[in-house]
Amino acid sequence: MFSASQSSRAQFLDKARQAREERRELKERERAAVQLQALVRRFLCRCRLQREIRKEVEDFFGTNESGSSKRSALSVFRIARKLLFVFNPKEDKERFEKLCRCILSSMDVENEPKVWYVSLALSKDLTLLWIKQIKDILWFCCEFLKQLKPDILQDSRLVNLHLTMLVTFTDTSTWKILRGKGETLRPAMNHICANIMGHLNQKGFYSVLQILLTNGLARSRPSLSKGSLTAIFSLALRPVVAAQFSDNLLRSFLIHVMSVPAIMTHLATLTPERLAVIESQDLFRKFILFLSRESQCRDVCVCLEGSHTLCLLGNLVFLGSLNDQVLEEETAHFVGVLIHMLSYCQKYVSQKKSNLTHWHPVLGWFSQTVDYGLNESMPLLTKQLQHLWGVHMIRILFSDVLSKKLLENQEIAQLPTQPISPQNSLPMKNLFKRAFQKSASVRNILKPVGGKRVDSAEVQKVCSICVLYQTTLTTLTQIRLQILTGLTYLDDLLPKLWAFICELGPQGGLKLFLECLNNDTEESKRLLAMLMLFCDCSRHLITILDDIEVYEEQISFKLEELVTISSFLNSFVFKMIWDGIVENARGETLELFHSVHGWLMVLYERDCRRRFAPEDHWLRKDLKPSVLFQELDKDKKRAQLLLQYIPHVIPHKNRVLLFRNMVTKEKEKLGLVETSSASPHVTHITIRRSRMLEDGYEQLRQLSQNAMKGVIRVKFVNDLGVDEAGIDQDGVFKEFLEEIIKKVFDPALNLFKTTSGDERLYPSPTSYIHENYLQLFEFVGKMLGKAVYEGIVVDVPFASFFLSQLLGHHHSVFYSSVDELPSLDSEFYKNLTSIKRYDGDISDLGLTLSYDEDVMGQLVCHELVPGGKTIPVTNENKISYIHLMAHFRMHTQIKSQTAALISGFRSIIKPEWIRMFSAPELQRLISGDNAEIDLEDLKKHTVYYGGFHGSHRVIIWLWDILANDFSPEERAMFLKFVTSCSRPPLLGFAYLKPPFSIRCVEVSDDQDTGDTLGSVLRGFFTIRKKEPGGRLPTSSTCFNLLKLPNYSKKSILREKLRYAISMNTGFELS
């Protein structure tokens, strides 16, 4: 019973709770419904109100246009207030446009104060409301300007409208209300304008202008009209002028306006009047002085980042080029600002290491994205930057240097004393004319004299300018050549800068700069930057000048000055290496070394091609070769660096000895030298005399690199297939090598051609007609390398340009194909340089960037660049045409042949072994010394056979004939007759292998069976079987052996020997 009542009670309570819950939910739903209804009603009411207001606005503006200008200012104010109350930029764009037009038209009405919209500012009740309204309207104008694209016609009209609104209400000059009696109101109205301008600035007015300017100008062709650009620039200047050029506003102006790409160029083109305003306000000076404070300059750069800092730099440089007076007065500040900004840009320049780096057209790899607009305006930015290294600015910045007088004895010009080379001479009339123009007087040769204090203001100023240009070169990497060309344009800048360098310090020149290397002070760095700039510019100049300009016209530097400069550079580089500075060099010191070394090597290579320096000029007298060799044996770094960078300071003979030591060491390492415990591996080959080249090629090309370097024994087979008698102890291999080389270098085979003029060899462009021609060239390279490796001199005169390629010089950034062209074709070189000097319009000649050549009876057109036959040669691209043509003739045409030969040559001779030789020295290494034959040296190292001895009558006659009766040419012919090469070995006859030998013979070659006891005794005692008067001397070139009959008279010996060498009989005739 009790339990039943309990359960019914629980049920009752549950029902009561459920009822309460339902009632509460119902109330919640009712409240929510009311709330929703209120919200909807409010929304509908708001929409209705907005519709009504918008309709009212449309009705207001839709009334008769003719009467619209007569509407009262109050009615416009009220309707504007309503529009602004419901304003939505997307929906009310057109209504806002109509409002702006209405307001502007009200300002143009004559003598209707109640119509002028600005008149409301004079109403006590409405002043504050009006000011708020115009502020809002103007800011909405700014918001629209951010989104508009000036290149779209419709948008450009709106840009003009909104700009006119901003121009009208931020300055009182156009307000008609202030005319006449209203003039007294101007101060108050100006105050209102300043208030409006301040409000806009706080909201980000300069950012708006920056966006608009960038949209309209950062492109190849500007889309902003003259009026728009004028308006924008006027608006940008107003706050700055109003605030009397306060730091804050100058900063905003620099960051947002002056950083727009090439804005100053666009102003100069579209609205030059604005530039006049900049000048009248002395803005350029104010910018420079503001940025000259390091903290402010850094702040501006950090805000702009890399690309836009460069844009600001370009605009400042352009302004500087228009303001000579300010530039002269503020040179120090201007230079300092540019150095700081360039150094900041440099931080963004980086190597391409990941996808985070981007390509910049001026700075190279860059750790910041470059937007499309910036890329579009890069050509204009580059043009602005070009003013920095233009003649006008260089004259102003380097005025202290250029004002120096190098000239003395103001007399009529004297012609250069250097004899004119026939291959490089211009018509004499032209040469006299150019020489007269170039040297209006004779100047003293510039040598280090010293006497100028390095801490003087003048020196510090010049150093700063040099630091600026050096920083420009290292930052603007993609236009480096443009900068160098600009800096070398004035013929007198570099010699005067050298004269300035010569005067520095107590003694001038070398000592001061060597001291700077050891001092880590800012002053030392600036002095070294000056030297570095001088070297970079001078190297560029000498690289682009041709031989006529360097040797005959002597543009910029006299030859004697080049001698002085090269002596200074040689000593400087030597000291840097020998004193251990280069070993540990990093950063700027390493850059300085490469700069000075680069200029030195350009001069050295120019001197190697055509001498201007005296004999032994490049040698270091204080460097003992024995000391160097000892240090090389100990692997001392400084000795290795010396050999790598300036081997020319070591006498040539010592370098040849060093080369031979390197070869010997390698032979020992490879086990190619005979020792008491082991014999080297010998490769035997059999060669048919009738097919010497084919057999040699087939048997040797398959040999390994080490086998080619090792001992090769040759057995000849005659035409009947019978082995020839004789044991090869290097002599037969020498004959084989000489014969192979004679055949492959014979122009008739068409593997090689001879140059016109001095008939020197280079790979034939048409050698591709041979089957496997590249393998043949590789084989030729191996044979040539083997000859050099074994010290066998071969009479193969190569063209200088080809030797440069063999040394790898053509890979150098300072290599100029044009300089080497005379060694290929002096006539062609003369024709090309005449194009360079052509005064008229070069396009009249009808040339294109192509080369027509007669190839085996067919005319073939080679394009120098893709599509070259359709690109005409003009005055702008003629220098490129000359270089392209020279490069094509000497490199492109024979690229594959040269590469194959070099590959074969380097498989025997390591590149680092011959890097210590110049091109003429490499020729001497291959073909022996071109000096006079030293008969005493030859006599000392001659071996006698068959009864001959040093005191034998015939031998005494022979040496006497060679010394007194033969000309130098005949002595060379005699040497060629015996050894097959007309030149003596580089290190003297002690190094001739096999040694020079003379043997007494009694019979003809085909009956000669060698020395016997009887023949030796008869030769020794001059006993003759019969008179040999009718027989000629003969030779075995493979053994360097002269076979000489035992003549009875000196006159017969002279006659027979002269006849034999002139006929070059060798084996054939006896």
XYZ file of C-alpha atoms in Angstrom, residues 578-946:
369
model
C 105.139 36.253 -50.556
C 104.222 37.969 -47.268
C 101.418 35.423 -46.725
C 98.533 37.904 -47.034
C 96.737 35.984 -49.797
C 96.901 32.654 -47.920
C 94.524 33.900 -45.225
C 92.691 36.524 -47.291
C 88.919 36.748 -47.049
C 86.239 39.146 -48.287
C 87.513 42.576 -49.306
C 91.217 41.630 -49.188
C 90.631 38.702 -51.522
C 88.566 40.909 -53.863
C 91.394 43.457 -53.877
C 93.932 40.767 -54.745
C 91.837 39.464 -57.657
C 91.285 43.005 -58.873
C 94.994 43.968 -58.846
C 96.038 40.554 -60.183
C 93.452 40.753 -63.002
C 94.777 44.149 -64.186
C 98.365 42.873 -63.939
C 97.630 39.775 -66.055
C 95.782 41.773 -68.724
C 98.906 43.957 -69.080
C 101.216 40.922 -69.037
C 99.242 39.088 -71.735
C 99.086 42.257 -73.853
C 102.879 42.530 -73.498
C 103.273 38.859 -74.492
C 101.355 39.497 -77.706
C 103.155 42.748 -78.493
C 105.903 44.106 -76.276
C 105.739 47.481 -74.552
C 107.860 46.668 -71.478
C 111.674 46.313 -71.452
C 113.417 42.932 -71.294
C 113.230 41.196 -67.878
C 110.663 43.783 -66.745
C 108.384 41.143 -65.206
C 111.065 39.259 -63.255
C 111.640 39.683 -59.513
C 115.345 40.110 -58.877
C 114.845 39.517 -55.131
C 113.338 36.062 -55.699
C 115.933 33.319 -55.940
C 114.618 30.366 -57.998
C 116.499 27.944 -55.721
C 114.574 29.257 -52.685
C 111.280 28.923 -54.547
C 112.075 25.340 -55.629
C 112.967 24.385 -52.049
C 109.654 25.808 -50.810
C 107.752 23.977 -53.562
C 109.404 20.710 -52.489
C 108.198 21.403 -48.945
C 104.660 22.165 -50.243
C 104.771 25.723 -48.893
C 101.519 27.525 -49.703
C 103.088 30.826 -50.741
C 105.331 29.130 -53.305
C 102.349 27.269 -54.780
C 100.303 30.482 -54.940
C 103.186 32.301 -56.640
C 103.377 29.606 -59.302
C 99.591 29.682 -59.703
C 99.129 33.443 -60.002
C 102.355 35.114 -61.194
C 104.744 32.492 -62.621
C 106.185 35.179 -64.930
C 108.262 36.587 -62.043
C 110.450 33.455 -62.333
C 112.929 33.367 -65.270
C 111.662 31.301 -68.190
C 114.499 28.759 -68.083
C 113.799 28.030 -64.421
C 110.155 27.436 -65.211
C 111.125 25.017 -68.001
C 113.388 23.208 -65.508
C 110.512 23.095 -63.067
C 108.273 21.671 -65.799
C 110.834 18.978 -66.631
C 111.137 18.159 -62.886
C 107.365 17.753 -62.667
C 107.417 15.359 -65.632
C 110.344 13.396 -64.126
C 108.579 13.123 -60.749
C 105.459 11.787 -62.438
C 107.523 9.283 -64.438
C 109.120 8.043 -61.216
C 105.722 7.820 -59.536
C 104.298 5.805 -62.463
C 107.382 3.553 -62.603
C 108.406 4.735 -66.063
C 112.074 5.279 -65.150
C 114.749 2.555 -65.375
C 116.054 1.636 -61.889
C 118.471 -0.989 -60.590
C 115.555 -3.053 -59.277
C 112.937 -2.604 -62.002
C 112.494 -1.829 -65.682
C 109.547 0.158 -67.028
C 106.846 -1.540 -69.069
C 107.535 -1.202 -72.809
C 104.835 -0.940 -75.485
C 105.909 -2.327 -78.881
C 104.234 -1.164 -82.081
C 104.877 -2.111 -85.702
C 104.449 0.602 -88.311
C 104.361 0.306 -92.113
C 106.237 3.238 -93.616
C 103.664 3.585 -96.402
C 100.794 3.805 -93.841
C 102.538 5.503 -90.944
C 99.657 7.784 -89.897
C 96.957 5.102 -90.161
C 99.004 2.456 -88.293
C 100.100 4.918 -85.622
C 96.522 6.090 -85.089
C 95.122 2.559 -84.888
C 97.769 1.230 -82.478
C 98.263 4.227 -80.189
C 94.722 5.569 -79.751
C 93.712 2.442 -77.782
C 96.606 2.756 -75.323
C 95.838 3.762 -71.755
C 96.959 7.156 -70.443
C 99.877 5.640 -68.502
C 100.996 3.473 -71.451
C 101.078 6.603 -73.667
C 103.309 8.294 -71.092
C 105.548 5.207 -70.877
C 108.224 3.755 -73.169
C 107.034 3.051 -76.715
C 109.301 1.048 -79.063
C 108.710 1.301 -82.803
C 109.613 -1.256 -85.506
C 109.277 -0.047 -89.090
C 108.216 -2.329 -91.927
C 109.244 -1.313 -95.441
C 107.100 -1.422 -98.596
C 108.037 -5.068 -99.198
C 106.792 -6.052 -95.748
C 110.320 -6.662 -94.427
C 111.317 -5.381 -90.955
C 113.859 -2.556 -91.160
C 117.140 -3.095 -89.338
C 117.855 -1.066 -86.232
C 117.145 -1.120 -82.518
C 114.907 1.603 -81.137
C 116.599 3.279 -78.200
C 114.283 6.327 -78.417
C 115.750 7.331 -81.775
C 113.310 5.381 -83.975
C 110.369 6.518 -81.836
C 111.600 10.113 -82.252
C 111.656 9.631 -86.027
C 108.152 8.099 -85.924
C 106.836 10.992 -83.786
C 108.403 13.614 -86.054
C 107.040 11.932 -89.190
C 103.527 11.581 -87.713
C 103.542 15.238 -86.635
C 104.855 16.336 -90.048
C 101.992 14.462 -91.753
C 99.088 15.529 -89.495
C 100.094 19.185 -89.512
C 100.545 19.286 -93.276
C 97.832 21.731 -94.520
C 97.335 19.454 -97.554
C 95.708 16.883 -95.239
C 93.175 19.593 -94.182
C 93.270 18.740 -90.486
C 95.073 22.050 -89.996
C 95.164 25.324 -91.905
C 97.765 28.074 -91.988
C 97.034 31.695 -91.147
C 97.309 34.288 -93.888
C 100.596 36.127 -93.557
C 102.939 34.342 -91.150
C 101.581 30.846 -92.000
C 100.977 29.523 -88.526
C 98.846 26.471 -87.841
C 95.352 26.133 -86.373
C 92.566 23.498 -86.746
C 90.841 23.636 -90.133
C 87.112 24.549 -89.924
C 86.426 22.105 -92.802
C 88.319 19.187 -91.204
C 84.930 17.532 -90.570
C 85.210 16.014 -94.077
C 87.514 13.387 -92.504
C 85.843 10.343 -91.058
C 86.302 10.245 -87.250
C 87.913 13.689 -87.430
C 87.408 14.354 -83.703
C 89.216 11.117 -82.756
C 92.005 12.181 -85.132
C 92.307 15.536 -83.359
C 92.421 13.788 -79.981
C 95.211 11.554 -81.364
C 97.102 14.634 -82.620
C 96.740 16.169 -79.139
C 98.226 13.018 -77.582
C 101.159 12.997 -80.051
C 101.874 16.672 -79.387
C 101.579 16.066 -75.635
C 103.934 13.061 -75.895
C 106.529 15.194 -77.720
C 106.388 17.858 -74.993
C 106.371 15.150 -72.280
C 109.540 13.540 -73.668
C 111.231 16.880 -74.405
C 111.317 16.230 -78.172
C 111.187 19.591 -79.968
C 109.015 19.606 -83.091
C 108.916 22.365 -85.670
C 105.184 23.142 -85.513
C 104.454 26.896 -85.434
C 100.962 27.432 -83.968
C 98.821 30.552 -84.303
C 98.911 32.625 -81.124
C 95.119 32.466 -80.589
C 95.229 28.658 -80.739
C 98.030 28.515 -78.152
C 95.871 30.721 -75.878
C 93.087 28.151 -76.174
C 95.538 25.334 -75.435
C 96.425 27.205 -72.211
C 92.740 27.798 -71.396
C 93.027 31.612 -71.510
C 89.822 31.896 -73.556
C 87.813 30.918 -70.453
C 89.021 34.049 -68.634
C 86.485 36.870 -68.198
C 89.160 39.320 -69.382
C 89.869 37.455 -72.618
C 89.162 39.446 -75.772
C 88.791 37.588 -79.059
C 89.405 40.818 -80.982
C 92.910 41.204 -79.492
C 93.869 37.733 -80.767
C 92.315 38.167 -84.215
C 95.468 39.547 -85.953
C 97.168 36.190 -85.256
C 94.490 34.526 -87.427
C 93.947 37.080 -90.194
C 95.479 40.545 -89.978
C 93.538 41.774 -93.037
C 90.228 40.640 -91.547
C 91.197 42.326 -88.250
C 91.940 45.584 -90.089
C 88.540 45.451 -91.797
C 86.720 44.821 -88.514
C 88.498 47.647 -86.677
C 87.662 49.983 -89.568
C 83.969 49.236 -88.795
C 84.636 50.286 -85.180
C 86.112 53.592 -86.396
C 83.484 54.220 -89.082
C 82.120 57.729 -88.454
C 78.944 57.501 -90.544
C 75.815 55.378 -90.140
C 77.071 51.790 -90.163
C 73.666 50.473 -91.296
C 74.404 52.014 -94.724
C 76.938 49.212 -95.252
C 74.130 46.614 -95.256
C 75.802 44.237 -92.785
C 73.897 41.722 -90.653
C 74.839 39.696 -87.580
C 75.972 36.820 -89.783
C 79.077 35.626 -91.646
C 79.051 34.363 -95.238
C 81.786 31.879 -96.085
C 82.784 29.972 -99.208
C 82.947 26.327 -98.078
C 84.257 24.074 -100.859
C 82.534 26.067 -103.587
C 79.280 26.678 -101.687
C 78.285 29.929 -99.983
C 77.294 29.163 -96.383
C 75.693 31.742 -94.068
C 76.618 31.400 -90.367
C 74.379 33.320 -87.946
C 76.383 34.954 -85.144
C 73.254 35.028 -82.937
C 69.910 33.246 -83.428
C 68.155 35.004 -86.327
C 71.329 37.000 -87.009
C 70.909 37.199 -90.786
C 67.792 39.354 -90.274
C 69.372 41.660 -87.650
C 71.189 44.649 -89.231
C 74.484 45.952 -87.832
C 73.921 49.466 -86.449
C 76.041 52.041 -84.606
C 74.556 50.681 -81.355
C 75.503 47.025 -81.894
C 78.645 47.348 -84.038
C 81.014 46.642 -81.110
C 79.044 43.471 -80.321
C 79.229 42.542 -84.022
C 83.038 42.873 -84.029
C 83.405 40.683 -80.925
C 80.871 38.123 -82.173
C 82.645 37.912 -85.523
C 86.087 37.471 -83.911
C 84.699 34.868 -81.512
C 83.052 32.974 -84.356
C 86.190 32.866 -86.510
C 88.535 31.771 -83.717
C 86.305 29.700 -81.448
C 82.849 28.723 -82.684
C 84.058 27.482 -86.096
C 86.666 25.150 -84.617
C 85.167 24.547 -81.175
C 84.795 20.746 -81.421
C 88.192 20.248 -83.117
C 89.979 22.376 -80.514
C 88.194 20.637 -77.625
C 89.205 17.198 -78.972
C 92.859 18.219 -79.444
C 93.012 19.829 -75.984
C 91.471 16.676 -74.471
C 94.215 14.519 -76.044
C 96.972 16.971 -75.086
C 95.797 17.190 -71.462
C 95.657 13.412 -71.142
C 99.491 13.578 -71.307
C 100.288 17.099 -70.068
C 98.440 18.300 -66.956
C 96.916 21.791 -67.414
C 98.582 23.098 -64.224
C 102.028 22.192 -65.624
C 101.760 24.565 -68.580
C 99.735 27.258 -66.826
C 103.018 28.874 -65.835
C 103.795 29.684 -69.492
C 102.454 32.401 -71.758
C 101.393 31.600 -75.343
C 104.818 32.488 -76.888
C 106.553 30.498 -74.119
C 104.357 27.461 -74.800
C 105.391 27.683 -78.468
C 109.028 27.638 -77.357
C 108.319 24.619 -75.132
C 106.908 22.769 -78.165
C 109.319 23.959 -80.844
C 112.480 24.909 -78.973
C 114.164 28.268 -78.422
C 113.968 30.923 -81.111
C 117.255 32.412 -79.907
C 120.550 32.221 -81.827
C 122.160 28.770 -81.844
C 124.889 28.641 -79.193
C 127.686 26.839 -81.094
C 129.886 26.578 -78.016
C 127.060 24.793 -76.158
C 126.483 22.513 -79.167
C 130.232 21.719 -79.462
C 130.401 20.967 -75.738
C 127.583 18.406 -75.936
C 128.478 16.687 -79.234
C 129.403 12.999 -79.309
C 131.858 11.732 -82.012
C 131.973 8.312 -83.741
C 133.882 6.541 -86.530
